[in-house]
mmCIF file of C-alpha atoms and ligand atoms in Angstrom:
data_model
loop_
_atom_site.group_PDB
_atom_site.id
_atom_site.type_symbol
_atom_site.label_atom_id
_atom_site.label_comp_id
_atom_site.label_asym_id
_atom_site.label_seq_id
_atom_site.Cartn_x
_atom_site.Cartn_y
_atom_site.Cartn_z
ATOM 1 C CA MET A 1277 -0.009 -0.006 0.027
ATOM 2 C CA THR A 1278 1.144 3.511 -0.863
ATOM 3 C CA LYS A 1279 2.580 5.141 2.426
ATOM 4 C CA ILE A 1280 2.323 8.839 3.047
ATOM 5 C CA LEU A 1281 4.198 10.104 6.242
ATOM 6 C CA ILE A 1282 3.566 13.358 7.943
ATOM 7 C CA ALA A 1283 6.867 14.248 9.636
ATOM 8 C CA THR A 1284 6.287 17.240 11.822
ATOM 9 C CA GLU A 1285 8.523 18.376 14.661
ATOM 10 C CA LYS A 1286 5.970 21.010 15.178
ATOM 11 C CA PRO A 1287 2.705 19.244 14.609
ATOM 12 C CA PHE A 1288 -0.302 20.224 12.574
ATOM 13 C CA SER A 1289 -3.401 20.979 14.489
ATOM 14 C CA VAL A 1290 -5.588 17.859 15.116
ATOM 15 C CA VAL A 1291 -8.328 18.980 12.710
ATOM 16 C CA ALA A 1292 -5.763 19.502 9.875
ATOM 17 C CA VAL A 1293 -4.488 15.982 10.396
ATOM 18 C CA GLU A 1294 -8.041 14.645 10.113
ATOM 19 C CA GLY A 1295 -8.540 16.343 6.881
ATOM 20 C CA ILE A 1296 -5.370 15.011 5.524
ATOM 21 C CA LYS A 1297 -6.338 11.528 6.574
ATOM 22 C CA GLN A 1298 -9.785 11.883 4.953
ATOM 23 C CA ALA A 1299 -8.069 12.866 1.647
ATOM 24 C CA THR A 1300 -5.422 9.971 1.764
ATOM 25 C CA ASP A 1301 -8.058 7.428 3.010
ATOM 26 C CA ALA A 1302 -10.180 8.437 -0.085
ATOM 27 C CA ALA A 1303 -7.270 8.010 -2.456
ATOM 28 C CA GLY A 1304 -6.596 4.562 -0.917
ATOM 29 C CA TYR A 1305 -3.302 5.279 0.724
ATOM 30 C CA GLU A 1306 -2.005 4.671 4.229
ATOM 31 C CA LEU A 1307 -1.128 7.761 6.501
ATOM 32 C CA VAL A 1308 1.586 7.539 9.138
ATOM 33 C CA LYS A 1309 2.466 10.258 11.500
ATOM 34 C CA LEU A 1310 5.786 11.133 13.165
ATOM 35 C CA GLU A 1311 5.055 14.162 15.302
ATOM 36 C CA LYS A 1312 7.101 16.043 17.877
ATOM 37 C CA TYR A 1313 10.037 13.885 17.013
ATOM 38 C CA THR A 1314 13.341 14.996 18.756
ATOM 39 C CA ASP A 1315 16.033 12.977 17.074
ATOM 40 C CA LYS A 1316 16.746 12.740 13.422
ATOM 41 C CA GLN A 1317 17.204 8.948 13.616
ATOM 42 C CA GLN A 1318 13.402 8.798 14.138
ATOM 43 C CA LEU A 1319 12.845 10.536 10.898
ATOM 44 C CA LEU A 1320 15.358 8.274 9.093
ATOM 45 C CA GLU A 1321 13.597 5.266 10.352
ATOM 46 C CA ALA A 1322 10.037 6.470 9.542
ATOM 47 C CA VAL A 1323 10.934 7.602 6.194
ATOM 48 C CA ALA A 1324 12.564 4.273 5.208
ATOM 49 C CA ASP A 1325 9.425 2.857 3.337
ATOM 50 C CA ALA A 1326 7.376 5.962 2.767
ATOM 51 C CA ASP A 1327 6.335 6.861 -0.828
ATOM 52 C CA ALA A 1328 5.519 10.557 -0.103
ATOM 53 C CA LEU A 1329 6.563 12.938 2.779
ATOM 54 C CA ILE A 1330 4.600 15.933 4.125
ATOM 55 C CA VAL A 1331 6.793 18.265 6.226
ATOM 56 C CA ARG A 1332 6.784 21.816 7.678
ATOM 57 C CA SER A 1333 10.123 23.447 8.573
ATOM 58 C CA ASP A 1334 11.492 19.955 9.122
ATOM 59 C CA LYS A 1335 14.903 19.454 7.754
ATOM 60 C CA VAL A 1336 15.040 17.129 4.699
ATOM 61 C CA ASP A 1337 18.722 16.596 3.794
ATOM 62 C CA ALA A 1338 20.781 14.164 1.728
ATOM 63 C CA GLU A 1339 20.738 11.779 4.528
ATOM 64 C CA VAL A 1340 16.893 11.698 4.613
ATOM 65 C CA PHE A 1341 16.822 11.111 0.973
ATOM 66 C CA ASP A 1342 19.482 8.333 1.249
ATOM 67 C CA ALA A 1343 17.253 6.622 3.880
ATOM 68 C CA ALA A 1344 14.082 7.118 1.912
ATOM 69 C CA ARG A 1345 14.338 4.268 -0.595
ATOM 70 C CA ASN A 1346 10.720 4.482 -1.943
ATOM 71 C CA LEU A 1347 10.241 8.261 -1.761
ATOM 72 C CA LYS A 1348 8.888 9.899 -4.869
ATOM 73 C CA ILE A 1349 7.602 13.195 -3.660
ATOM 74 C CA VAL A 1350 8.129 15.612 -0.613
ATOM 75 C CA VAL A 1351 5.611 18.502 -0.005
ATOM 76 C CA ARG A 1352 6.727 21.237 2.194
ATOM 77 C CA ALA A 1353 3.341 22.296 3.760
ATOM 78 C CA GLY A 1354 3.847 25.988 3.591
ATOM 79 C CA ALA A 1355 5.857 28.594 1.570
ATOM 80 C CA GLY A 1356 9.592 28.544 2.286
ATOM 81 C CA TYR A 1357 11.486 25.379 1.129
ATOM 82 C CA ASP A 1358 15.010 26.200 2.273
ATOM 83 C CA ASN A 1359 14.637 23.394 4.801
ATOM 84 C CA VAL A 1360 14.774 20.759 1.814
ATOM 85 C CA ASP A 1361 17.965 20.007 -0.112
ATOM 86 C CA LEU A 1362 16.520 20.422 -3.593
ATOM 87 C CA ASP A 1363 19.887 19.002 -5.220
ATOM 88 C CA ALA A 1364 19.751 15.931 -3.175
ATOM 89 C CA ALA A 1365 16.070 15.532 -3.907
ATOM 90 C CA THR A 1366 16.695 15.897 -7.693
ATOM 91 C CA ALA A 1367 19.823 13.513 -7.509
ATOM 92 C CA HIS A 1368 17.469 10.974 -5.866
ATOM 93 C CA GLY A 1369 14.639 11.444 -8.579
ATOM 94 C CA VAL A 1370 12.288 12.886 -5.820
ATOM 95 C CA VAL A 1371 9.878 15.784 -6.622
ATOM 96 C CA VAL A 1372 9.727 18.593 -4.102
ATOM 97 C CA MET A 1373 6.735 20.930 -3.775
ATOM 98 C CA ASN A 1374 5.466 23.598 -1.557
ATOM 99 C CA THR A 1375 1.956 24.854 -0.984
ATOM 100 C CA PRO A 1376 2.193 28.722 -1.889
ATOM 101 C CA GLY A 1377 -0.287 30.962 -0.356
ATOM 102 C CA GLN A 1378 -1.982 28.574 1.909
ATOM 103 C CA ASN A 1379 -0.641 29.890 5.312
ATOM 104 C CA ALA A 1380 -0.061 33.585 4.063
ATOM 105 C CA ASN A 1381 -3.064 35.061 5.940
ATOM 106 C CA SER A 1382 -1.935 33.439 9.175
ATOM 107 C CA VAL A 1383 1.618 34.769 8.969
ATOM 108 C CA ALA A 1384 0.152 38.237 7.993
ATOM 109 C CA GLU A 1385 -2.203 38.414 11.002
ATOM 110 C CA LEU A 1386 0.665 37.606 13.255
ATOM 111 C CA VAL A 1387 2.736 40.553 11.787
ATOM 112 C CA PHE A 1388 0.095 42.826 13.182
ATOM 113 C CA GLY A 1389 -0.164 40.821 16.515
ATOM 114 C CA LEU A 1390 3.534 41.566 16.880
ATOM 115 C CA LEU A 1391 3.225 45.117 15.838
ATOM 116 C CA VAL A 1392 0.285 46.077 18.138
ATOM 117 C CA PHE A 1393 2.247 44.433 20.996
ATOM 118 C CA GLY A 1394 5.405 46.328 19.917
ATOM 119 C CA VAL A 1395 3.853 49.843 19.573
ATOM 120 C CA ARG A 1396 1.979 49.404 22.783
ATOM 121 C CA ASN A 1397 5.269 48.804 24.704
ATOM 122 C CA PHE A 1398 4.644 45.045 25.181
ATOM 123 C CA PHE A 1399 1.515 45.858 27.030
ATOM 124 C CA ASN A 1400 3.625 47.095 29.992
ATOM 125 C CA GLY A 1401 1.047 49.629 30.979
ATOM 126 C CA THR A 1402 2.885 52.806 29.582
ATOM 127 C CA SER A 1403 1.539 54.990 26.863
ATOM 128 C CA GLY A 1404 2.259 53.612 23.366
ATOM 129 C CA THR A 1405 1.537 54.773 19.712
ATOM 130 C CA GLU A 1406 -0.967 53.678 17.051
ATOM 131 C CA LEU A 1407 -0.429 52.246 13.659
ATOM 132 C CA MET A 1408 -2.900 54.411 11.875
ATOM 133 C CA GLY A 1409 -1.158 56.900 9.589
ATOM 134 C CA LYS A 1410 2.215 55.231 10.005
ATOM 135 C CA LYS A 1411 4.175 54.095 6.968
ATOM 136 C CA LEU A 1412 4.643 50.366 6.390
ATOM 137 C CA GLY A 1413 7.263 49.053 4.199
ATOM 138 C CA ILE A 1414 6.886 45.353 2.979
ATOM 139 C CA LEU A 1415 10.038 43.844 1.705
ATOM 140 C CA ALA A 1416 9.095 41.217 -0.898
ATOM 141 C CA PHE A 1417 5.583 41.238 -2.272
ATOM 142 C CA GLY A 1418 4.715 37.612 -2.322
ATOM 143 C CA ASN A 1419 1.637 35.892 -0.989
ATOM 144 C CA VAL A 1420 2.372 37.042 2.695
ATOM 145 C CA GLY A 1421 3.439 40.525 1.640
ATOM 146 C CA ARG A 1422 0.094 41.077 -0.186
ATOM 147 C CA ASN A 1423 -1.813 39.800 2.887
ATOM 148 C CA VAL A 1424 0.103 42.078 4.932
ATOM 149 C CA ALA A 1425 -0.659 44.999 2.730
ATOM 150 C CA ARG A 1426 -4.466 44.085 2.803
ATOM 151 C CA VAL A 1427 -4.561 44.022 6.671
ATOM 152 C CA ALA A 1428 -2.431 47.255 7.059
ATOM 153 C CA LYS A 1429 -4.984 49.094 5.153
ATOM 154 C CA GLY A 1430 -7.645 48.108 7.670
ATOM 155 C CA PHE A 1431 -5.291 49.749 10.216
ATOM 156 C CA GLY A 1432 -5.039 52.881 8.113
ATOM 157 C CA MET A 1433 -1.358 52.634 7.491
ATOM 158 C CA GLU A 1434 0.388 54.021 4.383
ATOM 159 C CA VAL A 1435 1.710 51.055 2.531
ATOM 160 C CA TYR A 1436 4.852 50.776 0.611
ATOM 161 C CA ALA A 1437 6.550 47.662 -0.961
ATOM 162 C CA TYR A 1438 9.895 46.634 -2.711
ATOM 163 C CA ASP A 1439 10.294 43.417 -4.384
ATOM 164 C CA ALA A 1440 13.391 42.668 -6.688
ATOM 165 C CA PHE A 1441 11.352 40.127 -8.742
ATOM 166 C CA CYS A 1442 7.858 41.695 -8.710
ATOM 167 C CA PRO A 1443 7.203 44.660 -11.394
ATOM 168 C CA ALA A 1444 6.107 47.889 -9.853
ATOM 169 C CA GLU A 1445 2.818 47.728 -11.713
ATOM 170 C CA VAL A 1446 1.837 44.660 -9.922
ATOM 171 C CA ILE A 1447 2.478 46.279 -6.630
ATOM 172 C CA GLU A 1448 0.582 49.278 -7.778
ATOM 173 C CA GLU A 1449 -2.427 47.152 -8.740
ATOM 174 C CA ALA A 1450 -2.681 45.951 -5.333
ATOM 175 C CA GLY A 1451 -2.944 49.547 -4.094
ATOM 176 C CA VAL A 1452 0.451 49.712 -2.743
ATOM 177 C CA THR A 1453 3.072 52.241 -3.469
ATOM 178 C CA PRO A 1454 6.210 50.600 -4.951
ATOM 179 C CA VAL A 1455 9.616 52.129 -4.062
ATOM 180 C CA ALA A 1456 12.884 51.767 -6.028
ATOM 181 C CA GLY A 1457 14.902 49.791 -3.661
ATOM 182 C CA ARG A 1458 15.418 48.403 -0.195
ATOM 183 C CA ASP A 1459 17.349 51.432 1.157
ATOM 184 C CA GLU A 1460 14.536 53.700 0.167
ATOM 185 C CA LEU A 1461 11.966 51.321 1.843
ATOM 186 C CA PHE A 1462 13.958 51.455 5.120
ATOM 187 C CA ARG A 1463 14.680 55.264 4.921
ATOM 188 C CA LEU A 1464 10.929 56.005 4.131
ATOM 189 C CA CYS A 1465 9.035 53.767 6.654
ATOM 190 C CA ASP A 1466 8.123 53.495 10.298
ATOM 191 C CA VAL A 1467 7.864 50.016 10.122
ATOM 192 C CA VAL A 1468 9.471 47.382 7.831
ATOM 193 C CA SER A 1469 8.172 43.831 7.566
ATOM 194 C CA LEU A 1470 10.343 41.157 6.027
ATOM 195 C CA HIS A 1471 8.916 38.635 3.668
ATOM 196 C CA ILE A 1472 12.101 37.420 1.851
ATOM 197 C CA PRO A 1473 13.090 33.828 1.636
ATOM 198 C CA ALA A 1474 16.327 32.530 3.031
ATOM 199 C CA THR A 1475 18.488 32.115 0.059
ATOM 200 C CA PRO A 1476 22.447 32.485 -0.414
ATOM 201 C CA GLU A 1477 21.649 36.008 -1.657
ATOM 202 C CA THR A 1478 19.333 37.113 1.235
ATOM 203 C CA ARG A 1479 21.496 35.452 4.120
ATOM 204 C CA LYS A 1480 22.459 38.144 6.741
ATOM 205 C CA SER A 1481 21.369 40.750 4.210
ATOM 206 C CA ILE A 1482 19.367 42.842 6.862
ATOM 207 C CA GLY A 1483 21.682 44.414 9.421
ATOM 208 C CA TYR A 1484 23.576 47.531 10.679
ATOM 209 C CA GLU A 1485 23.705 49.516 7.482
ATOM 210 C CA LEU A 1486 20.204 48.880 6.140
ATOM 211 C CA VAL A 1487 18.252 49.066 9.479
ATOM 212 C CA GLY A 1488 20.274 51.954 10.381
ATOM 213 C CA LEU A 1489 18.553 53.963 7.728
ATOM 214 C CA MET A 1490 15.283 53.767 9.543
ATOM 215 C CA LYS A 1491 13.980 56.975 11.120
ATOM 216 C CA LYS A 1492 13.475 57.510 14.774
ATOM 217 C CA GLY A 1493 11.336 54.892 16.446
ATOM 218 C CA GLY A 1494 11.661 52.485 13.520
ATOM 219 C CA ILE A 1495 10.363 48.876 13.959
ATOM 220 C CA LEU A 1496 11.623 45.793 12.092
ATOM 221 C CA VAL A 1497 9.368 42.855 12.122
ATOM 222 C CA ASN A 1498 10.702 39.551 10.849
ATOM 223 C CA THR A 1499 8.278 36.726 10.269
ATOM 224 C CA ALA A 1500 10.371 35.409 7.266
ATOM 225 C CA ARG A 1501 13.560 33.565 8.334
ATOM 226 C CA LYS A 1502 16.083 34.172 11.174
ATOM 227 C CA GLU A 1503 18.888 33.520 8.581
ATOM 228 C CA VAL A 1504 18.184 36.817 6.750
ATOM 229 C CA ILE A 1505 19.367 38.714 9.708
ATOM 230 C CA ASP A 1506 22.854 39.859 10.487
ATOM 231 C CA GLU A 1507 22.329 39.368 14.130
ATOM 232 C CA GLU A 1508 25.632 40.842 15.323
ATOM 233 C CA GLY A 1509 25.080 43.912 13.192
ATOM 234 C CA LEU A 1510 21.277 44.479 14.265
ATOM 235 C CA LEU A 1511 22.183 43.983 17.889
ATOM 236 C CA ARG A 1512 25.209 46.561 17.664
ATOM 237 C CA LEU A 1513 22.712 49.079 15.926
ATOM 238 C CA MET A 1514 20.000 48.462 18.539
ATOM 239 C CA GLU A 1515 22.598 49.126 21.271
ATOM 240 C CA GLU A 1516 23.640 52.484 19.650
ATOM 241 C CA ARG A 1517 20.151 53.490 18.911
ATOM 242 C CA SER A 1518 17.742 53.031 21.917
ATOM 243 C CA ASP A 1519 14.738 54.019 19.689
ATOM 244 C CA LEU A 1520 14.617 50.875 17.441
ATOM 245 C CA LYS A 1521 12.430 47.809 18.025
ATOM 246 C CA TYR A 1522 12.855 44.213 16.654
ATOM 247 C CA LEU A 1523 9.999 41.815 16.741
ATOM 248 C CA THR A 1524 10.068 38.470 15.318
ATOM 249 C CA ASP A 1525 8.513 34.803 15.456
ATOM 250 C CA ILE A 1526 11.763 33.286 14.677
ATOM 251 C CA ARG A 1527 14.146 33.291 17.662
ATOM 252 C CA PRO A 1528 17.603 34.465 16.623
ATOM 253 C CA GLU A 1529 20.548 32.552 17.513
ATOM 254 C CA ALA A 1530 21.719 35.517 19.710
ATOM 255 C CA ASP A 1531 18.407 35.422 21.548
ATOM 256 C CA GLU A 1532 19.933 35.509 24.887
ATOM 257 C CA LYS A 1533 22.243 38.552 24.012
ATOM 258 C CA PHE A 1534 19.107 40.454 22.653
ATOM 259 C CA ARG A 1535 17.278 39.788 25.794
ATOM 260 C CA GLU A 1536 20.156 40.832 27.959
ATOM 261 C CA LYS A 1537 21.177 43.922 25.897
ATOM 262 C CA VAL A 1538 17.892 45.321 24.449
ATOM 263 C CA ALA A 1539 15.247 43.496 26.415
ATOM 264 C CA ASP A 1540 12.652 46.280 26.269
ATOM 265 C CA ARG A 1541 12.761 46.694 22.638
ATOM 266 C CA TYR A 1542 13.072 43.084 21.433
ATOM 267 C CA PHE A 1543 10.552 40.315 21.415
ATOM 268 C CA ALA A 1544 10.606 36.775 19.896
ATOM 269 C CA THR A 1545 7.995 34.160 20.219
ATOM 270 C CA PRO A 1546 9.149 30.891 21.856
ATOM 271 C CA LYS A 1547 8.527 29.044 18.756
ATOM 272 C CA LYS A 1548 7.980 30.037 15.116
ATOM 273 C CA MET A 1549 4.185 30.514 15.012
ATOM 274 C CA GLY A 1550 3.439 32.643 12.035
ATOM 275 C CA ALA A 1551 1.664 29.583 10.474
ATOM 276 C CA GLN A 1552 0.688 28.022 13.581
ATOM 277 C CA THR A 1553 -3.181 28.207 13.264
ATOM 278 C CA ALA A 1554 -5.867 25.643 12.577
ATOM 279 C CA GLU A 1555 -6.773 27.423 9.382
ATOM 280 C CA ALA A 1556 -3.248 27.543 7.988
ATOM 281 C CA ASN A 1557 -2.588 23.904 9.119
ATOM 282 C CA ILE A 1558 -5.742 22.903 7.411
ATOM 283 C CA ASN A 1559 -5.142 24.829 4.159
ATOM 284 C CA ALA A 1560 -1.513 23.903 3.896
ATOM 285 C CA GLY A 1561 -1.801 20.342 5.085
ATOM 286 C CA ILE A 1562 -4.701 19.447 2.933
ATOM 287 C CA ALA A 1563 -3.128 21.117 -0.107
ATOM 288 C CA ALA A 1564 -0.062 19.121 0.557
ATOM 289 C CA ALA A 1565 -2.178 15.735 0.583
ATOM 290 C CA ARG A 1566 -4.088 16.856 -2.441
ATOM 291 C CA GLN A 1567 -0.791 17.561 -4.429
ATOM 292 C CA ILE A 1568 0.657 14.298 -3.464
ATOM 293 C CA ILE A 1569 -2.417 12.405 -4.605
ATOM 294 C CA ALA A 1570 -2.478 14.313 -7.935
ATOM 295 C CA PHE A 1571 1.116 13.633 -8.454
ATOM 296 C CA LEU A 1572 0.886 10.000 -7.594
ATOM 297 C CA LYS A 1573 -2.113 9.277 -9.506
ATOM 298 C CA GLU A 1574 -1.933 11.756 -12.539
ATOM 299 C CA GLY A 1575 1.816 12.878 -12.502
ATOM 300 C CA CYS A 1576 0.716 16.472 -11.820
ATOM 301 C CA THR A 1577 3.872 18.546 -11.035
ATOM 302 C CA LYS A 1578 2.318 22.001 -10.551
ATOM 303 C CA PHE A 1579 4.102 23.545 -7.613
ATOM 304 C CA GLN A 1580 7.231 21.561 -8.247
ATOM 305 C CA VAL A 1581 10.256 23.602 -6.928
ATOM 306 C CA ASN A 1582 13.306 21.354 -8.030
ATOM 307 C CA LYS A 1583 12.827 21.477 -11.734
HETATM 308 C C1 3PG B 2747 6.432 28.984 5.780
HETATM 309 O O1 3PG B 2747 7.485 29.086 5.084
HETATM 310 O O2 3PG B 2747 5.452 28.468 5.288
HETATM 311 C C2 3PG B 2747 6.238 29.449 6.973
HETATM 312 O O3 3PG B 2747 7.553 29.949 7.497
HETATM 313 C C3 3PG B 2747 5.721 28.487 8.128
HETATM 314 O O4 3PG B 2747 6.460 27.560 8.638
HETATM 315 P P1 3PG B 2747 6.170 26.384 9.625
HETATM 316 O O5 3PG B 2747 5.290 25.339 8.890
HETATM 317 O O6 3PG B 2747 7.245 25.714 10.033
HETATM 318 O O7 3PG B 2747 5.237 27.086 10.578
#
């Protein structure tokens, strides 16, 4: 029997797993779960006879592909697939897909959860500020960026965006003002929200110089990837400029140093939780199951990312 493995160190909601199971049952496949695993060995064992694999931010590297002798497809239930070794997948003849857009609203809502918390001084009882009328800069105008723009308008914010790969007209059509580059975005906006993927080009690309362009009281929100931050540079800047805040749902490597040195202007959620809602889990999890079924039954490779 065709075996679909869900391997999630950070599990989906129960209702999402039920939905995935309904889809895989109807297709005549066996669904196996490996949740909250703590050791890579558990994943290597579980994947040994799996035909398909659904993951979230779980690391799927060459060792996993070596161990997965029957594997034909991996779907990252979510947007960013930097956790999957695409070259190793291709070398093993395995198709890799993501589920773009499925968890975008969830991440966008968290951006505003973090922001309200930030501008109200972490709910410490002191007088804060409002978001209405402030300038929001969106760095990368993909699915999450677009949802952030939509919600920002509800708050009455002025919305700007820069995306190296998205034409200015597309940004404009969404009712957002495009700017010419990253520097301009940081210089212009009161808040900058990051939505860039982690790639060799973006790694450590947000640090001292760029964030240093922000005006007094600037807030940087990161619900993208911790790897895009030059943590040393950002920390140095925040020590020099006591007006800046950093809010994130991806705890930096230097979390302790941030807490020690800029505690009152830094907040990181204990776990990455942008996409941690029942709705996002249902959307992304069931999309992943459907994509696997369409691939195994009909050879559909829409959403393949390792072409
Ligand atoms: C994504 O890339 O889809 C988000 O970062 C969500 O990641 P998660 O599934 O690990 O919460």
